[in-house]
Short mmCIF file of C-alpha atoms and ligand atoms in Angstrom, two decimals:
data_model
loop_
_atom_site.label_atom_id
_atom_site.label_comp_id
_atom_site.label_asym_id
_atom_site.label_seq_id
_atom_site.Cartn_x
_atom_site.Cartn_y
_atom_site.Cartn_z
CA MET A 1 80.27 154.85 73.72
CA ALA A 2 82.27 152.95 71.10
CA ILE A 3 85.87 153.91 70.33
CA ARG A 4 86.32 154.57 66.60
CA THR A 5 90.00 155.22 65.97
CA GLU A 6 93.33 154.05 67.39
CA GLU A 7 94.20 157.62 68.41
CA GLN A 8 90.95 157.88 70.33
CA LEU A 9 91.70 154.52 71.91
CA SER A 10 95.14 155.54 73.18
CA ALA A 11 93.94 158.89 74.47
CA PHE A 12 91.05 157.25 76.32
CA ILE A 13 93.26 154.57 77.89
CA GLN A 14 95.80 157.13 79.07
CA GLU A 15 93.15 159.37 80.57
CA THR A 16 91.36 156.47 82.26
CA VAL A 17 94.54 155.02 83.78
CA ARG A 18 95.45 158.51 84.99
CA SER A 19 92.09 159.21 86.61
CA THR A 20 90.97 155.84 87.99
CA PRO A 21 91.30 155.70 91.77
CA VAL A 22 93.73 153.14 93.17
CA THR A 23 93.53 150.67 96.02
CA ASP A 24 97.18 150.35 97.04
CA ILE A 25 97.34 146.86 98.49
CA HIS A 26 100.71 147.01 100.25
CA THR A 27 102.33 150.06 101.83
CA HIS A 28 104.12 150.94 105.05
CA LEU A 29 101.99 154.07 105.49
CA PHE A 30 99.83 154.82 108.51
CA ALA A 31 96.78 156.86 109.36
CA GLU A 32 97.27 160.00 111.44
CA SER A 33 96.08 158.27 114.58
CA PHE A 34 99.22 156.12 114.53
CA GLY A 35 101.32 159.15 115.47
CA ASP A 36 105.02 158.89 114.70
CA LEU A 37 104.50 155.90 112.42
CA LEU A 38 103.17 158.23 109.73
CA LEU A 39 106.15 159.64 107.80
CA TRP A 40 105.98 162.57 105.38
CA GLY A 41 107.95 165.57 104.17
CA ILE A 42 111.21 166.30 102.42
CA ASP A 43 113.62 164.99 105.06
CA GLU A 44 111.80 161.67 105.21
CA LEU A 45 111.72 161.50 101.42
CA LEU A 46 115.45 162.07 101.18
CA THR A 47 116.36 159.58 103.88
CA TYR A 48 114.34 156.75 102.27
CA HIS A 49 116.50 153.65 102.57
CA TYR A 50 116.73 153.28 98.79
CA LEU A 51 118.52 156.67 98.67
CA ILE A 52 120.76 155.90 101.63
CA ALA A 53 122.14 152.88 99.78
CA GLU A 54 122.64 154.95 96.63
CA MET A 55 124.39 157.78 98.47
CA PHE A 56 127.00 155.46 100.01
CA ARG A 57 128.02 154.30 96.51
CA PHE A 58 129.21 157.83 95.76
CA ARG A 59 130.96 158.30 99.13
CA PRO A 60 133.42 155.43 99.45
CA ASP A 61 135.32 157.20 102.21
CA LEU A 62 132.37 158.07 104.43
CA PRO A 63 132.40 155.81 107.51
CA TYR A 64 129.01 154.20 108.02
CA GLU A 65 128.94 155.30 111.67
CA THR A 66 129.46 158.93 110.71
CA PHE A 67 126.29 158.86 108.64
CA TRP A 68 124.26 157.00 111.27
CA SER A 69 125.30 159.47 113.98
CA MET A 70 123.94 162.44 112.01
CA THR A 71 120.52 163.96 112.62
CA LYS A 72 117.85 163.20 110.04
CA GLN A 73 118.21 166.69 108.59
CA GLN A 74 121.98 166.33 108.27
CA GLN A 75 121.51 162.98 106.56
CA ALA A 76 119.01 164.54 104.17
CA ASP A 77 121.45 167.41 103.42
CA LEU A 78 124.19 164.92 102.58
CA ILE A 79 121.93 162.82 100.37
CA TRP A 80 120.68 165.92 98.56
CA GLN A 81 124.22 167.18 98.01
CA THR A 82 125.48 163.79 96.84
CA LEU A 83 122.65 162.49 94.68
CA PHE A 84 120.99 165.69 93.45
CA ILE A 85 123.73 168.35 93.30
CA GLU A 86 126.95 166.45 92.64
CA ASN A 87 125.22 163.90 90.41
CA SER A 88 122.07 163.89 88.30
CA PRO A 89 119.09 162.22 89.95
CA TYR A 90 118.01 159.77 87.26
CA SER A 91 117.96 156.58 89.33
CA GLU A 92 114.31 155.65 89.92
CA ALA A 93 114.39 156.48 93.64
CA CYS A 94 115.98 159.89 92.97
CA ARG A 95 113.68 160.63 90.07
CA GLY A 96 110.84 159.88 92.46
CA VAL A 97 111.84 162.81 94.68
CA VAL A 98 112.00 165.08 91.64
CA THR A 99 108.50 164.00 90.55
CA VAL A 100 107.13 164.66 94.04
CA LEU A 101 108.68 168.13 94.33
CA SER A 102 107.48 169.02 90.87
CA ARG A 103 103.91 167.82 91.45
CA LEU A 104 103.80 169.71 94.74
CA GLY A 105 104.53 172.82 92.69
CA LEU A 106 108.01 173.55 94.06
CA ASP A 107 110.53 175.42 91.94
CA LEU A 108 113.05 172.82 90.79
CA SER A 109 115.35 175.47 89.35
CA THR A 110 116.43 176.70 92.80
CA ARG A 111 117.56 173.28 94.11
CA ASP A 112 117.32 174.96 97.52
CA LEU A 113 116.57 172.32 100.11
CA ASN A 114 115.86 174.82 102.89
CA GLU A 115 113.28 176.54 100.71
CA TYR A 116 111.64 173.20 100.07
CA ARG A 117 111.62 172.47 103.79
CA LYS A 118 109.63 175.63 104.44
CA TYR A 119 106.89 174.49 102.07
CA PHE A 120 106.10 171.43 104.19
CA GLU A 121 105.83 173.45 107.41
CA GLN A 122 102.48 174.93 106.39
CA PHE A 123 100.57 171.63 106.58
CA SER A 124 99.15 169.59 109.43
CA SER A 125 99.41 165.80 108.96
CA SER A 126 95.74 165.55 108.24
CA GLU A 127 95.81 168.27 105.58
CA TYR A 128 98.84 166.66 104.05
CA ILE A 129 97.19 163.23 103.89
CA ASP A 130 94.23 164.76 102.02
CA ARG A 131 96.55 166.58 99.66
CA ILE A 132 98.72 163.58 98.80
CA LEU A 133 95.85 161.14 98.38
CA SER A 134 94.16 163.60 96.09
CA LEU A 135 97.28 164.40 94.03
CA SER A 136 98.14 160.71 93.64
CA GLY A 137 94.60 159.57 92.93
CA VAL A 138 94.87 156.87 95.57
CA ARG A 139 91.57 156.01 97.21
CA SER A 140 92.85 153.72 99.95
CA VAL A 141 96.08 152.14 101.13
CA ALA A 142 96.76 148.98 103.08
CA MET A 143 99.00 149.63 106.07
CA THR A 144 101.49 147.07 107.40
CA ASN A 145 100.26 146.48 110.95
CA ASP A 146 102.76 144.82 113.21
CA PRO A 147 101.51 143.30 116.48
CA PHE A 148 105.15 142.74 117.47
CA ASP A 149 105.83 146.47 117.55
CA ALA A 150 105.28 147.88 121.04
CA TYR A 151 104.65 151.44 119.81
CA GLU A 152 102.02 150.29 117.33
CA ARG A 153 100.39 147.99 119.88
CA ALA A 154 99.99 150.96 122.20
CA ARG A 155 98.29 152.92 119.40
CA TRP A 156 95.79 150.09 118.86
CA GLU A 157 95.07 150.08 122.58
CA GLU A 158 94.24 153.79 122.33
CA GLY A 159 91.78 153.04 119.53
CA ALA A 160 93.90 153.99 116.50
CA GLY A 161 92.95 152.58 113.15
CA GLN A 162 89.23 152.98 113.56
CA ASN A 163 88.53 156.42 112.23
CA ASP A 164 90.04 156.72 108.78
CA SER A 165 88.60 154.31 106.25
CA ARG A 166 91.22 155.32 103.66
CA PHE A 167 93.78 153.38 105.68
CA LEU A 168 93.07 149.65 105.53
CA THR A 169 94.66 147.09 107.81
CA ALA A 170 96.96 144.14 107.11
CA LEU A 171 98.30 141.85 109.82
CA ARG A 172 102.05 141.45 109.41
CA ILE A 173 103.52 138.45 111.17
CA ASP A 174 107.16 138.16 110.10
CA PRO A 175 108.60 137.43 113.56
CA LEU A 176 106.39 134.35 113.92
CA LEU A 177 107.88 132.86 110.77
CA ASN A 178 111.32 134.38 110.60
CA GLY A 179 112.29 134.90 114.24
CA TRP A 180 110.48 132.46 116.50
CA ASP A 181 113.28 132.49 119.09
CA GLN A 182 112.37 136.07 119.95
CA ALA A 183 108.74 136.04 118.85
CA TYR A 184 107.65 133.48 121.41
CA LEU A 185 108.82 135.86 124.16
CA THR A 186 106.66 138.67 122.79
CA LEU A 187 103.70 136.31 122.67
CA GLN A 188 104.35 135.28 126.27
CA GLN A 189 104.44 138.96 127.28
CA GLN A 190 101.08 139.41 125.58
CA GLY A 191 99.65 136.58 127.71
CA TYR A 192 99.88 133.58 125.38
CA GLN A 193 101.07 130.24 126.78
CA VAL A 194 103.67 129.43 124.16
CA ALA A 195 106.92 127.53 124.55
CA GLN A 196 110.08 127.91 122.51
CA ASP A 197 110.11 124.16 121.76
CA PHE A 198 106.46 124.17 120.66
CA SER A 199 105.36 121.96 123.53
CA GLY A 200 102.05 122.15 125.40
CA ASP A 201 99.43 124.46 123.97
CA THR A 202 101.81 126.42 121.75
CA ILE A 203 99.99 125.70 118.48
CA GLN A 204 96.57 126.58 119.88
CA GLU A 205 97.99 129.67 121.55
CA VAL A 206 99.63 130.96 118.36
CA ARG A 207 96.29 130.49 116.64
CA ARG A 208 94.58 132.37 119.46
CA PHE A 209 97.11 135.20 119.05
CA LEU A 210 96.31 135.45 115.35
CA GLN A 211 92.57 135.24 115.92
CA ASP A 212 92.72 137.93 118.60
CA TRP A 213 94.61 140.28 116.29
CA ILE A 214 92.26 139.55 113.43
CA GLY A 215 89.39 140.39 115.77
CA ARG A 216 91.12 143.57 116.93
CA ILE A 217 92.23 145.06 113.62
CA ASP A 218 90.02 143.32 111.02
CA PRO A 219 92.83 142.90 108.47
CA LEU A 220 92.34 142.41 104.75
CA TYR A 221 94.98 139.70 104.86
CA MET A 222 97.83 138.22 106.93
CA ALA A 223 101.27 138.91 105.45
CA VAL A 224 104.86 137.86 105.71
CA SER A 225 108.10 138.47 103.84
CA LEU A 226 110.17 135.35 103.30
CA PRO A 227 113.79 134.66 102.44
CA ASP A 228 114.96 133.49 99.03
CA ASP A 229 115.45 129.97 100.39
CA PHE A 230 111.83 129.66 101.47
CA ALA A 231 110.78 126.01 101.28
CA TYR A 232 107.37 124.37 101.57
CA PRO A 233 106.50 122.02 103.09
CA GLU A 234 109.27 122.06 105.61
CA ALA A 235 110.05 120.30 108.89
CA SER A 236 110.91 123.51 110.69
CA VAL A 237 109.35 126.04 113.00
CA ARG A 238 108.33 128.08 109.98
CA GLY A 239 106.77 125.03 108.32
CA ARG A 240 104.79 124.20 111.46
CA VAL A 241 103.62 127.77 112.03
CA ILE A 242 102.38 127.93 108.43
CA ASP A 243 100.64 124.56 108.38
CA GLU A 244 99.33 124.38 111.90
CA CYS A 245 98.63 128.02 112.71
CA ILE A 246 98.43 130.44 109.80
CA LEU A 247 96.66 128.33 107.19
CA PRO A 248 93.95 127.06 109.55
CA VAL A 249 93.34 130.61 110.82
CA ALA A 250 93.30 132.08 107.29
CA ARG A 251 90.86 129.37 106.21
CA GLU A 252 88.55 129.95 109.14
CA ALA A 253 88.67 133.75 108.95
CA GLY A 254 88.32 133.70 105.16
CA ILE A 255 91.22 136.09 104.63
CA PRO A 256 94.20 135.57 102.30
CA PHE A 257 97.75 134.82 103.30
CA ALA A 258 100.11 137.23 101.53
CA LEU A 259 103.61 135.97 100.84
CA MET A 260 106.41 138.26 99.72
CA ILE A 261 109.21 135.92 98.78
CA GLY A 262 112.87 136.43 97.98
CA VAL A 263 114.47 138.76 100.54
CA LYS A 264 118.01 138.29 101.74
CA ARG A 265 117.97 140.32 104.91
CA GLN A 266 121.06 142.20 106.04
CA VAL A 267 123.63 141.25 103.43
CA ASN A 268 125.39 144.44 104.57
CA PRO A 269 124.49 145.16 108.20
CA SER A 270 126.49 148.43 108.12
CA LEU A 271 123.74 149.81 105.90
CA LYS A 272 121.16 148.95 108.61
CA TYR A 273 117.66 148.93 107.14
CA ALA A 274 119.14 149.74 103.71
CA GLY A 275 121.20 146.56 103.84
CA ASP A 276 118.72 143.96 102.51
CA SER A 277 119.08 142.25 99.15
CA LEU A 278 117.36 139.55 97.12
CA GLY A 279 117.75 136.07 95.72
CA ARG A 280 115.94 133.79 93.33
CA SER A 281 113.48 131.46 95.04
CA ASP A 282 112.07 128.02 94.37
CA ILE A 283 108.76 128.31 92.54
CA GLY A 284 108.10 124.72 93.62
CA ALA A 285 107.46 125.99 97.15
CA VAL A 286 104.83 128.39 95.79
CA GLU A 287 103.24 125.69 93.63
CA ARG A 288 102.96 123.35 96.57
CA ILE A 289 101.58 125.80 99.10
CA VAL A 290 98.86 127.10 96.77
CA SER A 291 97.88 123.76 95.22
CA ARG A 292 97.77 121.83 98.50
CA ASN A 293 95.66 124.53 100.14
CA GLN A 294 93.09 125.36 97.54
CA ASP A 295 90.60 126.54 100.10
CA VAL A 296 92.98 129.31 101.19
CA LYS A 297 93.58 132.45 99.13
CA PHE A 298 97.16 133.54 98.51
CA LEU A 299 98.44 136.94 97.46
CA ILE A 300 101.98 136.47 96.23
CA THR A 301 104.79 138.69 95.02
CA MET A 302 108.38 137.63 94.43
CA LEU A 303 111.46 139.81 94.54
CA SER A 304 113.66 138.26 91.91
CA ARG A 305 113.14 139.11 88.26
CA GLU A 306 113.98 135.50 87.41
CA ASN A 307 110.91 134.24 89.29
CA GLN A 308 108.34 136.39 87.50
CA HIS A 309 107.44 134.23 84.54
CA GLU A 310 107.04 131.02 86.52
CA LEU A 311 105.00 132.87 89.13
CA ALA A 312 102.55 134.06 86.47
CA VAL A 313 102.28 130.55 85.06
CA THR A 314 101.66 129.17 88.55
CA ALA A 315 98.79 131.64 88.88
CA ARG A 316 97.27 130.29 85.65
CA LYS A 317 97.09 126.89 87.33
CA ASN A 318 95.77 128.04 90.68
CA ARG A 319 92.86 130.44 90.92
CA ASN A 320 93.45 130.81 94.67
CA LEU A 321 96.67 132.68 93.83
CA LEU A 322 96.60 136.37 92.98
CA VAL A 323 99.95 137.78 91.86
CA PHE A 324 100.62 141.35 92.93
CA GLY A 325 103.02 144.21 92.42
CA CYS A 326 106.54 144.87 91.18
CA TRP A 327 108.21 144.70 94.53
CA TRP A 328 111.12 146.85 95.77
CA PHE A 329 114.11 146.22 93.43
CA LEU A 330 111.63 145.44 90.66
CA ASN A 331 109.93 148.80 91.02
CA ASN A 332 111.90 150.33 88.15
CA PRO A 333 110.37 151.40 84.84
CA SER A 334 112.14 148.85 82.63
CA LEU A 335 111.17 145.95 84.89
CA ILE A 336 107.64 147.17 85.57
CA GLU A 337 107.05 147.34 81.84
CA GLU A 338 108.45 143.90 81.15
CA MET A 339 106.55 142.31 84.03
CA THR A 340 103.27 144.08 83.34
CA ARG A 341 103.37 143.12 79.67
CA MET A 342 104.10 139.49 80.46
CA ARG A 343 101.48 139.29 83.21
CA LEU A 344 98.71 140.81 81.10
CA GLU A 345 99.60 138.42 78.28
CA LEU A 346 99.41 135.40 80.59
CA LEU A 347 96.71 136.44 83.03
CA GLY A 348 94.61 139.14 81.38
CA GLY A 349 93.11 141.34 84.08
CA SER A 350 93.30 138.71 86.83
CA VAL A 351 96.36 140.30 88.40
CA ILE A 352 97.28 143.30 90.54
CA PRO A 353 99.95 144.94 88.40
CA GLN A 354 101.29 147.21 91.08
CA HIS A 355 101.45 148.18 94.74
CA SER A 356 103.53 151.10 95.96
CA ASP A 357 105.33 149.82 99.07
CA CYS A 358 105.51 153.47 100.11
CA ARG A 359 107.13 154.21 103.44
CA ILE A 360 106.65 157.95 103.13
CA LEU A 361 103.26 159.39 102.29
CA ASP A 362 104.56 161.78 99.60
CA GLN A 363 105.94 158.81 97.64
CA LEU A 364 102.40 157.85 96.63
CA ILE A 365 102.67 160.62 94.05
CA TYR A 366 105.70 159.29 92.24
CA LYS A 367 105.18 155.59 92.67
CA TRP A 368 101.72 155.84 91.14
CA ASP A 369 102.52 158.51 88.54
CA HIS A 370 105.40 156.43 87.22
CA SER A 371 103.52 153.13 87.31
CA ARG A 372 100.36 154.54 85.76
CA GLU A 373 102.40 155.79 82.83
CA ILE A 374 103.79 152.31 82.18
CA ILE A 375 100.51 150.49 82.75
CA ALA A 376 98.86 152.85 80.25
CA LYS A 377 101.63 152.27 77.72
CA VAL A 378 101.27 148.49 77.95
CA LEU A 379 97.49 148.71 77.77
CA CYS A 380 97.67 150.91 74.67
CA ASP A 381 99.64 148.14 72.98
CA LYS A 382 97.30 145.39 74.16
CA TYR A 383 94.05 147.16 73.24
CA GLY A 384 95.74 148.39 70.05
CA ASP A 385 96.39 144.75 69.04
CA LEU A 386 92.73 143.97 69.63
CA PHE A 387 91.63 147.03 67.68
CA ARG A 388 93.79 146.12 64.68
CA ALA A 389 92.34 142.61 64.78
CA GLY A 390 88.88 144.12 64.42
CA TRP A 391 87.66 144.02 68.05
CA ARG A 392 85.70 147.18 68.84
CA LEU A 393 85.56 148.44 72.40
CA GLU A 394 83.12 150.53 74.36
CA GLU A 395 84.58 153.16 76.68
CA GLU A 396 82.76 151.52 79.56
CA GLU A 397 84.55 148.24 78.91
CA ILE A 398 87.93 149.92 79.12
CA GLN A 399 86.90 151.75 82.30
CA ARG A 400 85.77 148.45 83.82
CA ASP A 401 89.05 146.72 82.96
CA ILE A 402 91.25 149.52 84.30
CA ALA A 403 89.23 149.80 87.50
CA GLY A 404 89.89 146.08 87.91
CA LEU A 405 93.64 146.42 87.48
CA LEU A 406 93.88 149.34 89.89
CA GLY A 407 91.83 147.77 92.67
CA GLY A 408 88.75 145.84 91.53
CA ALA A 409 90.60 142.56 90.97
CA PHE A 410 91.84 142.74 94.54
CA TRP A 411 88.39 143.30 96.02
CA ASN A 412 86.90 140.55 93.84
CA PHE A 413 89.57 138.17 95.04
CA LEU A 414 88.80 139.04 98.66
CA GLY A 415 85.12 138.60 97.90
CA LYS A 416 84.36 141.99 99.44
CA PRO A 417 83.10 145.26 98.02
CA ASP A 418 85.59 148.12 98.09
CA PRO A 419 84.40 150.04 101.17
CA ALA A 420 85.74 153.30 99.74
CA ALA A 421 83.96 152.97 96.38
CA VAL A 422 81.19 155.52 95.92
O1 LIG B 501 107.40 144.71 103.25
C1 LIG B 501 108.60 144.42 103.13
O2 LIG B 501 109.14 143.49 103.71
C2 LIG B 501 109.47 145.27 102.23
O3 LIG B 501 108.67 145.82 101.24
C3 LIG B 501 110.22 146.28 103.04
O4 LIG B 501 110.85 145.65 104.07
C4 LIG B 501 111.20 147.09 102.22
O5 LIG B 501 112.13 147.66 103.08
C5 LIG B 501 110.48 148.13 101.43
O6 LIG B 501 110.84 149.41 101.74
C6 LIG B 501 110.58 147.84 100.01
O7 LIG B 501 110.09 148.53 99.15
ZN1 LIG B 502 106.82 146.29 102.02
#
């Protein structure tokens, strides 16, 4: 059906963005069969590392060790008191908790954390997964599957990961690229004949390791996060692992290599896993890796705001590069809007505007609610421009485009149908 007025256009866009199911291409969530790796509930929400970092800013006298020696519930109490009671929770990470509590139907006027805790006790993990996926309108999520994690490896050996098609797999291989001096030992323990100095069969054995894990978990892609000083090509262990192991395996398996570039790990180790930061990276490295390996597909996101424009332009020049998400410190409304606007202007619908990076299941609600609102706002402007220029749209065309942005473009890029699509 054709859209006749601008008001009708905006209302239709907003409703379609709100109701179109999402494929969330990068999260740290897990299916129920992965046991303790699946995090959900109020105490997990409050102890999200984004909030830990924010809490310490308001408690200059709190020794780091005091916080780390507390139980999770005590940590959550302190974060609630600091960020929600003694201050107003308008930072994006705090607002996220408010959105979640509100959409779960909890009474925000009480601000009673113990009351909220009771609410979560009524659900089993499996009921809660159903509830959150339904409330957030997320159809499927990609996990971050780490073959270097002993607990996760044990779950795979028990057959985890095979019975819930809403949880997709992604092979995460950071230690191979960022910590070879330890990683080679883990590979040896898993039966691969690798040497620290790369002698002998090391290259073939690293490839065999990757191929075995691809065979075991059938990942959508292989992924790594990289520091801000990532260089390519490079005469280093990382350079060799990329060129001689990962790229040949990605090429042969026909799966993309996902690069998340720009992390400065542990700038403040006292903050533990909340202590990472970011830096601007060299777009030249991205240009070279994608253009010299045109028969490999690359999913790329960068962490620095300053890299966003050049990354989008690099994607214009290389169809084997699909830009995705507003990652981590970019996942704030002002930056999501700026980036989404710029990307749609440069790339049309050949982009994945957002991923959630959720670590806690409940966060799917806020990360997608907040992003959908911004994506809809930008689309209203873009379709509005077309409308005022005289271009008339059918509802089906808008539905097609939005389905692309929220998942279809990803599946097209992979060259696979969305298994969860009905
Ligand atoms: O996948 C990654 O490397 C990052 O997204 C995470 O390490 C990070 O801690 C995450 O929570 C950011 O959103
Ligand atoms: Zn992540």
